[in-house]
Structure formats: C-alpha cells, structure tokens
Amino acid sequence: MKTSKLKAKVEKYYDDWTHQYISSGYGDIIQAHRPPDALELLNHICKQANIIDGLKILDAGCGICGPAIYIAQNFNVNITAITNSAEQVKMATEKVQAASLKGTVEVIRADFHNLEDFFPAESFDLILMLESFGHAVDKTSVLKGIAHILKKEGHVYKRLF
C-alpha cells in the first residue's frame, strides 16, 4: 500500500475511533499503556520529558490535547499540538478553549510526516510523541522533520506502546 493511502488510513482511524476511546474509559488522555491514575501518568511524562517553564513544545500526535492541556495548566509553556484527524482537531480546540488556554495551546491539523512544511527550522525546544511515533508510516521522514524543527539544544520525548 502506498504511503499516502497508509497515512489516510491512520487519519480515518482516529476520525472514526476517537469517540470510542473517550467513552471506553480513556477520557482525555488516549494512552494505551498507563497506570489507573491519569495524573500519575501525566506527572511521569512531565518529569521524564524534563518540562520546565519557558519551553516551546510541539505535541506531535496530540489526540484531543489531554496531556497538552495538563502541561499548559502546570507550566508556563507554549504548546503547538498537531494531529492529522479533523475530528480530534475539533474536539481538542473545544477543550483548549474551555480550559481558557487559547494562545497557550494552539491546535492545528498537520501530518507529522511533513513537519518541515509546517514549521521553520529550530522552532521547538521539546517535541513530545506520546505513543504517536508508533503510528508513523515513514519513520525516516518523521525523524528528518524533527531534526529540522528541533532547536540545537532541544530534545524529543517519545513514549512507545
């Protein structure tokens, strides 16, 4: 199957399944492997990703922004959250607005396979990939894009399945 068809398949999957994930108990934090206490997971991510005030963060594969909202509520950061799912963009945008984080968290529809098409070089201090890298159709293009948009002293935090 061609790369474009695989990407479209992943996009459709999240458009179709996001509501089922939420209603089945995942809530706003769509993470497959997590402790029962979502706050324990979020605090672990913040600690392991070395999140501190002042960072410019890309949440690549943001879902409906559960982690991004939590991070923005607890740190003085700027987050750009991307997903290729139109349904997730709609839901995430509503949640960001409800949390009064407009301007702190920006949600956009973008494909993390083409990061350099959306962001200039050295745009981010930290790139979060919370289980999303496992869905990459072309991991090489994702890593090349990350290398382009990550600041020289920046880092990536990946949480695998």
Coordinates of N, CA and C in Angstrom, one line a residue:
M1 N 0.9 -1.2 0.0 CA 0.0 0.0 0.0 C 0.9 1.2 0.0
K2 N 0.5 2.2 -0.8 CA 1.3 3.4 -0.9 C 1.3 4.2 0.4
T3 N 2.3 5.0 0.6 CA 2.4 5.8 1.8 C 1.2 6.7 2.0
S4 N 0.8 7.4 1.0 CA -0.4 8.3 1.1 C -1.6 7.6 1.5
K5 N -1.8 6.3 1.0 CA -3.0 5.6 1.4 C -2.9 5.1 2.9
L6 N -1.7 4.8 3.3 CA -1.5 4.4 4.7 C -1.7 5.6 5.6
K7 N -1.2 6.8 5.3 CA -1.5 7.9 6.1 C -3.0 8.2 6.2
A8 N -3.7 8.1 5.1 CA -5.1 8.4 5.0 C -5.8 7.4 5.9
K9 N -5.4 6.1 5.9 CA -6.0 5.1 6.8 C -5.8 5.4 8.3
V10 N -4.6 5.9 8.7 CA -4.4 6.3 10.1 C -5.3 7.5 10.4
E11 N -5.4 8.5 9.5 CA -6.2 9.7 9.7 C -7.7 9.2 9.9
K12 N -8.2 8.4 9.1 CA -9.6 7.9 9.1 C -9.8 7.1 10.4
Y13 N -8.8 6.3 10.8 CA -8.9 5.6 12.1 C -9.2 6.5 13.2
Y14 N -8.4 7.6 13.4 CA -8.6 8.4 14.5 C -9.9 9.3 14.4
D15 N -10.3 9.6 13.1 CA -11.6 10.3 13.0 C -12.7 9.4 13.4
D16 N -12.6 8.1 13.1 CA -13.7 7.2 13.4 C -13.7 6.7 14.9
W17 N -12.5 6.6 15.5 CA -12.4 5.9 16.8 C -12.2 6.8 18.0
T18 N -12.0 8.1 17.8 CA -11.7 8.9 19.0 C -12.8 8.9 20.0
H19 N -14.1 9.0 19.5 CA -15.2 9.0 20.4 C -15.3 7.7 21.2
Q20 N -15.0 6.5 20.6 CA -15.0 5.3 21.3 C -13.9 5.2 22.3
Y21 N -12.7 5.7 22.0 CA -11.7 5.8 23.1 C -12.1 6.5 24.3
I22 N -12.7 7.7 24.1 CA -13.1 8.6 25.2 C -14.2 7.9 26.0
S23 N -15.2 7.3 25.3 CA -16.3 6.7 26.1 C -15.9 5.4 26.7
S24 N -14.8 4.8 26.3 CA -14.5 3.5 26.9 C -13.6 3.6 28.1
G25 N -13.3 4.8 28.6 CA -12.6 5.0 29.8 C -11.3 5.7 29.7
Y26 N -10.8 5.9 28.4 CA -9.5 6.6 28.3 C -9.7 8.1 28.7
G27 N -10.9 8.6 28.5 CA -11.1 10.1 28.7 C -10.2 10.9 27.8
D28 N -9.7 12.0 28.3 CA -9.0 13.0 27.5 C -7.5 12.5 27.2
I29 N -7.1 11.5 27.9 CA -5.7 11.0 27.7 C -5.7 9.7 27.1
I30 N -5.6 9.7 25.7 CA -5.7 8.5 25.0 C -4.3 7.9 24.9
Q31 N -3.9 7.1 25.9 CA -2.6 6.4 26.1 C -3.0 5.0 26.3
A32 N -2.5 4.1 25.5 CA -2.8 2.7 25.6 C -2.2 2.0 26.9
H33 N -1.0 2.3 27.3 CA -0.4 1.7 28.4 C -0.2 2.8 29.5
R34 N -1.0 2.8 30.5 CA -0.9 3.8 31.5 C -1.4 3.2 32.9
P35 N -1.0 3.9 33.9 CA -1.5 3.5 35.2 C -2.9 3.9 35.4
P36 N -3.6 3.3 36.3 CA -5.0 3.7 36.5 C -5.2 5.2 36.8
D37 N -4.3 5.8 37.5 CA -4.4 7.2 37.8 C -3.7 8.0 36.7
A38 N -4.6 8.7 35.9 CA -4.1 9.5 34.8 C -3.1 10.6 35.2
L39 N -3.3 11.2 36.4 CA -2.4 12.2 36.9 C -1.0 11.6 37.2
E40 N -0.9 10.4 37.6 CA 0.4 9.7 37.8 C 1.1 9.6 36.4
L41 N 0.4 9.3 35.4 CA 1.0 9.2 34.0 C 1.5 10.6 33.6
L42 N 0.6 11.6 33.7 CA 0.9 13.0 33.3 C 2.2 13.5 34.1
N43 N 2.2 13.3 35.4 CA 3.3 13.8 36.1 C 4.6 13.0 35.7
H44 N 4.5 11.8 35.4 CA 5.6 11.0 35.0 C 6.2 11.6 33.6
I45 N 5.2 11.8 32.7 CA 5.6 12.4 31.4 C 6.4 13.7 31.6
C46 N 5.8 14.6 32.4 CA 6.4 15.9 32.7 C 7.8 15.8 33.3
K47 N 8.0 14.9 34.2 CA 9.3 14.7 34.8 C 10.3 14.1 33.8
Q48 N 9.9 13.0 33.1 CA 10.8 12.3 32.2 C 11.1 13.2 31.0
A49 N 10.2 14.0 30.5 CA 10.4 14.9 29.4 C 11.1 16.2 29.8
N50 N 11.4 16.3 31.1 CA 12.1 17.5 31.6 C 11.4 18.8 31.3
I51 N 10.1 18.8 31.5 CA 9.3 20.0 31.1 C 9.5 21.0 32.2
I52 N 9.9 22.2 31.8 CA 10.1 23.4 32.7 C 9.5 24.6 32.1
D53 N 9.3 25.6 32.9 CA 8.8 26.9 32.3 C 9.6 27.4 31.2
G54 N 8.9 28.1 30.3 CA 9.6 28.8 29.2 C 9.8 28.0 27.9
L55 N 9.5 26.7 27.9 CA 9.7 25.9 26.7 C 8.7 26.1 25.6
K56 N 9.1 26.0 24.4 CA 8.2 25.9 23.3 C 8.1 24.5 22.8
I57 N 6.9 23.9 23.0 CA 6.7 22.5 22.8 C 5.9 22.1 21.6
L58 N 6.2 21.1 20.9 CA 5.4 20.5 19.9 C 4.8 19.2 20.4
D59 N 3.5 19.0 20.5 CA 2.9 17.8 20.8 C 2.5 17.1 19.5
A60 N 3.3 16.2 19.0 CA 3.1 15.6 17.7 C 2.3 14.4 17.8
G61 N 1.0 14.5 17.4 CA 0.1 13.4 17.6 C -0.7 13.6 18.9
C62 N -1.3 14.8 19.1 CA -1.8 15.3 20.3 C -3.1 14.7 20.8
G63 N -3.8 13.9 19.9 CA -5.1 13.4 20.3 C -6.0 14.5 20.5
I64 N -6.7 14.5 21.7 CA -7.6 15.6 22.0 C -7.0 16.6 23.0
C65 N -5.7 16.6 23.1 CA -5.0 17.5 23.9 C -5.0 17.3 25.4
G66 N -5.4 16.2 25.9 CA -5.4 15.9 27.3 C -4.0 16.2 28.0
P67 N -2.9 15.6 27.5 CA -1.6 16.0 28.1 C -1.2 17.4 27.9
A68 N -1.5 18.0 26.7 CA -1.1 19.4 26.4 C -1.8 20.3 27.3
I69 N -3.1 20.1 27.6 CA -3.8 21.0 28.5 C -3.2 20.9 29.9
Y70 N -3.0 19.7 30.4 CA -2.4 19.5 31.7 C -1.1 20.2 31.8
I71 N -0.2 20.0 30.8 CA 1.1 20.7 30.8 C 1.0 22.2 30.8
A72 N 0.1 22.7 30.0 CA -0.1 24.2 29.9 C -0.7 24.7 31.2
Q73 N -1.5 24.0 31.9 CA -2.1 24.4 33.2 C -1.0 24.4 34.3
N74 N 0.0 23.6 34.2 CA 1.0 23.5 35.3 C 2.4 24.1 35.0
F75 N 2.6 24.5 33.8 CA 3.9 25.1 33.4 C 3.6 26.3 32.5
N76 N 4.5 27.3 32.6 CA 4.5 28.5 31.7 C 5.2 28.1 30.4
V77 N 4.4 27.5 29.5 CA 5.0 27.0 28.3 C 4.0 27.4 27.1
N78 N 4.6 27.3 25.9 CA 3.8 27.5 24.7 C 3.7 26.2 24.0
I79 N 2.6 25.6 23.7 CA 2.4 24.3 23.0 C 1.7 24.4 21.7
T80 N 2.3 23.9 20.7 CA 1.6 23.6 19.4 C 1.3 22.2 19.4
A81 N 0.0 21.9 19.2 CA -0.5 20.5 19.3 C -1.0 20.1 17.9
I82 N -0.4 19.0 17.3 CA -0.9 18.6 16.0 C -1.4 17.2 15.9
T83 N -2.4 17.1 15.1 CA -3.0 15.8 14.8 C -3.4 15.8 13.3
N84 N -3.5 14.6 12.7 CA -3.9 14.6 11.3 C -5.4 14.3 11.3
S85 N -6.1 14.2 12.4 CA -7.5 13.9 12.5 C -8.3 15.2 12.6
A86 N -9.2 15.4 11.6 CA -10.1 16.6 11.7 C -11.0 16.5 12.9
E87 N -11.5 15.3 13.3 CA -12.3 15.2 14.5 C -11.6 15.5 15.7
Q88 N -10.3 15.1 15.8 CA -9.5 15.4 17.0 C -9.2 16.9 17.1
V89 N -8.9 17.5 16.0 CA -8.7 19.0 16.0 C -9.9 19.7 16.5
K90 N -11.1 19.3 16.1 CA -12.3 19.9 16.5 C -12.5 19.8 18.1
M91 N -12.3 18.5 18.5 CA -12.5 18.3 19.9 C -11.4 18.9 20.8
A92 N -10.2 18.9 20.3 CA -9.1 19.5 21.1 C -9.3 21.0 21.2
T93 N -9.6 21.6 20.1 CA -9.8 23.1 20.1 C -10.9 23.5 21.1
E94 N -12.0 22.7 21.1 CA -13.0 23.0 22.1 C -12.5 22.8 23.6
K95 N -11.7 21.8 23.8 CA -11.2 21.6 25.2 C -10.2 22.6 25.6
V96 N -9.4 23.1 24.6 CA -8.4 24.1 24.9 C -9.2 25.4 25.2
Q97 N -10.2 25.8 24.5 CA -11.0 27.0 24.7 C -11.7 26.9 26.1
A98 N -12.3 25.7 26.4 CA -13.0 25.5 27.7 C -12.0 25.7 28.8
A99 N -10.7 25.3 28.6 CA -9.7 25.4 29.7 C -9.1 26.8 29.8
S100 N -9.6 27.7 28.9 CA -9.1 29.1 28.8 C -7.6 29.1 28.5
L101 N -7.2 28.3 27.6 CA -5.7 28.2 27.3 C -5.5 28.7 25.8
K102 N -6.4 29.3 25.2 CA -6.2 29.9 23.9 C -5.0 30.8 23.9
G103 N -4.1 30.6 23.0 CA -2.9 31.4 23.0 C -1.7 30.7 23.6
T104 N -2.0 29.8 24.5 CA -1.0 29.0 25.2 C -0.9 27.6 24.5
V105 N -2.0 27.1 24.1 CA -2.0 25.8 23.3 C -2.7 26.1 22.0
E106 N -2.0 25.9 20.9 CA -2.6 26.1 19.6 C -2.7 24.7 19.0
V107 N -3.9 24.4 18.5 CA -4.2 23.1 17.9 C -4.3 23.3 16.4
I108 N -3.5 22.5 15.6 CA -3.6 22.6 14.2 C -3.6 21.2 13.6
R109 N -4.3 21.1 12.4 CA -4.3 19.8 11.7 C -3.0 19.8 10.8
A110 N -2.2 18.8 11.1 CA -0.9 18.7 10.4 C -0.5 17.2 10.5
D111 N 0.3 16.8 9.5 CA 0.8 15.5 9.4 C 2.3 15.5 9.9
F112 N 2.6 14.8 10.9 CA 4.0 14.8 11.4 C 5.0 14.2 10.5
H113 N 4.6 13.6 9.4 CA 5.5 13.2 8.4 C 6.1 14.3 7.6
N114 N 5.5 15.5 7.7 CA 5.9 16.7 6.9 C 6.1 17.9 7.8
L115 N 6.8 17.7 8.9 CA 7.0 18.8 9.9 C 7.6 20.0 9.2
E116 N 8.6 19.8 8.4 CA 9.3 21.0 7.8 C 8.4 21.8 6.9
D117 N 7.2 21.3 6.5 CA 6.3 22.0 5.7 C 5.4 23.0 6.5
F118 N 5.4 22.7 7.8 CA 4.5 23.4 8.7 C 5.3 24.4 9.6
F119 N 6.6 24.1 9.9 CA 7.3 24.9 10.9 C 8.7 25.2 10.4
P120 N 9.2 26.4 10.7 CA 10.6 26.8 10.3 C 11.6 26.0 11.1
A121 N 12.8 26.0 10.6 CA 13.9 25.4 11.3 C 14.1 25.9 12.7
E122 N 14.4 24.9 13.6 CA 14.7 25.2 15.0 C 13.6 26.0 15.7
S123 N 12.4 25.5 15.6 CA 11.2 26.1 16.2 C 10.9 25.7 17.6
F124 N 11.3 24.5 18.0 CA 10.9 23.9 19.3 C 12.0 23.5 20.2
D125 N 11.8 23.7 21.5 CA 12.7 23.2 22.5 C 12.5 21.7 22.8
L126 N 11.2 21.3 22.7 CA 10.9 19.9 23.0 C 9.8 19.4 22.1
I127 N 9.9 18.2 21.6 CA 8.9 17.6 20.8 C 8.4 16.3 21.6
L128 N 7.1 16.3 21.9 CA 6.5 15.2 22.6 C 5.9 14.3 21.5
M129 N 6.1 13.0 21.6 CA 5.5 12.0 20.8 C 5.0 10.9 21.7
L130 N 3.8 11.1 22.3 CA 3.2 10.3 23.3 C 2.5 9.1 22.6
E131 N 3.2 8.1 22.3 CA 2.7 6.9 21.6 C 2.4 7.1 20.1
S132 N 2.6 8.3 19.6 CA 2.3 8.6 18.2 C 3.3 8.1 17.2
F133 N 4.6 8.0 17.6 CA 5.6 7.6 16.7 C 5.4 6.2 16.2
G134 N 4.7 5.4 17.0 CA 4.4 4.0 16.6 C 3.4 4.0 15.5
H135 N 2.7 5.1 15.2 CA 1.8 5.1 14.1 C 2.4 5.7 12.8
A136 N 3.7 6.1 12.9 CA 4.4 6.7 11.7 C 4.5 5.7 10.6
V137 N 4.0 6.1 9.4 CA 4.1 5.3 8.3 C 5.5 5.3 7.7
D138 N 6.2 6.4 7.8 CA 7.5 6.6 7.3 C 8.3 7.2 8.4
K139 N 8.9 6.4 9.2 CA 9.6 6.9 10.4 C 10.8 7.8 10.0
T140 N 11.5 7.5 8.9 CA 12.6 8.3 8.5 C 12.2 9.7 8.2
S141 N 11.1 9.9 7.5 CA 10.6 11.3 7.2 C 10.2 12.0 8.5
V142 N 9.7 11.3 9.4 CA 9.3 11.9 10.7 C 10.6 12.4 11.4
L143 N 11.6 11.5 11.5 CA 12.9 11.9 12.2 C 13.6 13.0 11.4
K144 N 13.6 13.0 10.1 CA 14.2 14.1 9.4 C 13.5 15.5 9.7
G145 N 12.2 15.4 9.8 CA 11.4 16.6 10.1 C 11.7 17.1 11.5
I146 N 11.8 16.2 12.4 CA 12.2 16.5 13.8 C 13.5 17.2 13.9
A147 N 14.5 16.6 13.2 CA 15.8 17.2 13.1 C 15.8 18.6 12.6
H148 N 14.9 18.9 11.7 CA 14.8 20.2 11.1 C 14.2 21.2 12.0
I149 N 13.1 20.8 12.7 CA 12.4 21.8 13.5 C 12.8 21.9 15.0
L150 N 13.6 21.0 15.4 CA 14.1 21.0 16.8 C 15.3 21.9 17.0
K151 N 15.2 22.7 18.0 CA 16.4 23.6 18.3 C 17.6 22.8 18.6
K152 N 18.8 23.4 18.4 CA 20.1 22.7 18.6 C 20.2 22.1 20.0
E153 N 19.7 22.8 21.0 CA 19.8 22.3 22.4 C 18.5 21.6 22.8
G154 N 17.6 21.3 21.9 CA 16.3 20.7 22.2 C 16.3 19.2 22.3
H155 N 15.2 18.7 22.7 CA 15.2 17.2 22.9 C 13.8 16.7 22.5
V156 N 13.7 15.4 22.3 CA 12.5 14.7 22.0 C 12.2 13.7 23.1
Y157 N 10.9 13.7 23.4 CA 10.4 12.7 24.4 C 9.4 11.8 23.7
K158 N 9.8 10.5 23.5 CA 8.9 9.5 22.9 C 8.4 8.5 24.0
R159 N 7.1 8.3 23.9 CA 6.6 7.3 24.8 C 6.0 6.2 23.9
L160 N 6.6 5.0 23.9 CA 6.2 4.0 22.9 C 5.0 3.2 23.5
F161 N 4.4 2.4 22.7 CA 3.3 1.5 23.1 C 3.8 0.6 24.3

